[in-house]
GROMACS .gro file of C-alpha atoms in nm:
model
  112
    1MET     CA    1   0.002   0.002   0.002
    2PHE     CA    2   0.127   0.352  -0.072
    3GLY     CA    3   0.010   0.712  -0.078
    4GLY     CA    4  -0.216   0.880   0.164
    5VAL     CA    5  -0.586   0.821   0.253
    6GLY     CA    6  -0.835   0.986   0.022
    7ALA     CA    7  -1.207   0.984   0.077
    8PRO     CA    8  -1.308   0.696   0.300
    9GLY     CA    9  -1.225   0.363   0.152
   10HIS     CA   10  -0.962   0.439  -0.120
   11GLN     CA   11  -0.599   0.545  -0.123
   12LEU     CA   12  -0.435   0.835  -0.300
   13VAL     CA   13  -0.127   0.765  -0.513
   14GLN     CA   14   0.105   1.038  -0.634
   15PRO     CA   15   0.199   1.040  -1.007
   16ALA     CA   16   0.572   0.953  -0.951
   17GLU     CA   17   0.469   0.667  -0.719
   18TYR     CA   18   0.229   0.528  -0.980
   19LYS     CA   19   0.481   0.559  -1.260
   20ALA     CA   20   0.748   0.375  -1.059
   21ARG     CA   21   0.528   0.107  -0.904
   22TYR     CA   22   0.302   0.020  -1.204
   23MET     CA   23   0.421   0.174  -1.524
   24ASP     CA   24   0.794   0.125  -1.501
   25ALA     CA   25   0.756  -0.216  -1.309
   26LYS     CA   26   0.485  -0.331  -1.551
   27ALA     CA   27   0.291  -0.456  -1.253
   28PRO     CA   28  -0.068  -0.582  -1.312
   29HIS     CA   29  -0.333  -0.315  -1.281
   30THR     CA   30  -0.608  -0.142  -1.454
   31LEU     CA   31  -0.576   0.227  -1.512
   32VAL     CA   32  -0.909   0.399  -1.575
   33ASP     CA   33  -0.956   0.756  -1.710
   34VAL     CA   34  -1.304   0.870  -1.595
   35ARG     CA   35  -1.309   1.187  -1.812
   36THR     CA   36  -1.533   1.234  -2.117
   37PRO     CA   37  -1.435   1.061  -2.443
   38GLU     CA   38  -1.351   1.408  -2.579
   39GLU     CA   39  -1.119   1.474  -2.295
   40PHE     CA   40  -0.963   1.139  -2.335
   41ALA     CA   41  -0.900   1.195  -2.701
   42ALA     CA   42  -0.705   1.513  -2.624
   43GLY     CA   43  -0.446   1.316  -2.428
   44TYR     CA   44  -0.429   1.036  -2.170
   45ILE     CA   45  -0.191   0.841  -1.954
   46PRO     CA   46  -0.042   0.552  -2.144
   47GLY     CA   47  -0.223   0.223  -2.087
   48ALA     CA   48  -0.542   0.389  -1.964
   49ILE     CA   49  -0.888   0.278  -2.064
   50ASN     CA   50  -1.168   0.531  -2.085
   51ILE     CA   51  -1.490   0.484  -1.900
   52SER     CA   52  -1.643   0.820  -1.819
   53LEU     CA   53  -1.780   0.887  -1.472
   54GLN     CA   54  -2.130   0.906  -1.631
   55GLU     CA   55  -2.094   0.550  -1.766
   56LEU     CA   56  -1.896   0.387  -1.485
   57GLN     CA   57  -2.180   0.203  -1.320
   58GLN     CA   58  -2.309   0.058  -1.649
   59LYS     CA   59  -1.955  -0.043  -1.763
   60MET     CA   60  -1.787  -0.130  -1.437
   61ASN     CA   61  -1.800  -0.500  -1.548
   62ARG     CA   62  -1.516  -0.417  -1.790
   63ILE     CA   63  -1.281  -0.353  -1.491
   64PRO     CA   64  -1.133  -0.672  -1.339
   65LYS     CA   65  -1.164  -0.704  -0.956
   66ASP     CA   66  -0.861  -0.925  -0.925
   67LYS     CA   67  -0.597  -0.661  -0.967
   68PRO     CA   68  -0.555  -0.309  -0.845
   69VAL     CA   69  -0.762  -0.034  -1.010
   70ILE     CA   70  -0.619   0.318  -1.038
   71VAL     CA   71  -0.854   0.592  -1.151
   72TYR     CA   72  -0.783   0.952  -1.263
   73CYS     CA   73  -0.969   1.244  -1.421
   74ARG     CA   74  -0.872   1.608  -1.504
   75SER     CA   75  -0.829   1.754  -1.162
   76GLY     CA   76  -0.911   1.489  -0.908
   77ASN     CA   77  -1.275   1.546  -0.820
   78ARG     CA   78  -1.438   1.283  -1.057
   79SER     CA   79  -1.158   1.031  -0.981
   80ALA     CA   80  -1.236   1.053  -0.601
   81PHE     CA   81  -1.607   0.995  -0.677
   82ALA     CA   82  -1.533   0.706  -0.910
   83ALA     CA   83  -1.296   0.540  -0.657
   84ASN     CA   84  -1.581   0.550  -0.401
   85LEU     CA   85  -1.818   0.399  -0.645
   86LEU     CA   86  -1.573   0.120  -0.719
   87MET     CA   87  -1.521   0.044  -0.351
   88GLN     CA   88  -1.897   0.034  -0.295
   89ALA     CA   89  -1.925  -0.209  -0.577
   90GLY     CA   90  -1.682  -0.450  -0.412
   91TYR     CA   91  -1.342  -0.353  -0.561
   92THR     CA   92  -1.095  -0.393  -0.284
   93GLU     CA   93  -0.777  -0.230  -0.410
   94VAL     CA   94  -0.860   0.110  -0.548
   95TYR     CA   95  -0.622   0.404  -0.589
   96ASP     CA   96  -0.697   0.758  -0.678
   97LEU     CA   97  -0.431   0.910  -0.897
   98GLY     CA   98  -0.599   1.245  -0.894
   99GLY     CA   99  -0.591   1.457  -1.209
  100ILE     CA  100  -0.393   1.442  -1.538
  101ILE     CA  101  -0.316   1.814  -1.473
  102ASP     CA  102  -0.070   1.712  -1.205
  103TRP     CA  103   0.060   1.434  -1.416
  104VAL     CA  104   0.139   1.671  -1.707
  105ARG     CA  105   0.281   1.937  -1.468
  106GLN     CA  106   0.534   1.675  -1.350
  107GLY     CA  107   0.651   1.608  -1.703
  108LEU     CA  108   0.514   1.251  -1.717
  109PRO     CA  109   0.423   1.086  -2.041
  110VAL     CA  110   0.087   1.141  -2.215
  111THR     CA  111  -0.043   0.968  -2.527
  112ARG     CA  112  -0.214   1.190  -2.788
   0.00000   0.00000   0.00000
C-alpha cells in the first residue's frame, strides 16, 4: 500500500509513485480515465482505458476485480467519486491518482 488516504475507503497515489510502481515495473493493474471521451482523445496516460464517470456504473464489469484499479480524471474530483463507486461495488484495491493536470505538470508521459 502506498500514498495517503483519500475519501473513506480508497487510497491516494502520487503520479511519480504510480509511474514507478506500476508503469515502470509493468505490475498488473487497470488504469481507468473517468473523463469524457472528448477529454480522453485530447491526451491520456499511457495504458489507460476510458470509462467516463457518467458510464462507470453501467460499464464497471469491464474492470477486473482481481488486480489493483487506479482511477484519474482532469483535476481529481471525478476520480475521487469514481474510486468510492468502485469500493462500494466490491473492488478492494482502488487508488486515486487524482488529475492528469498534475501528471502533465510533472512532465510525465501522455499519449495523444
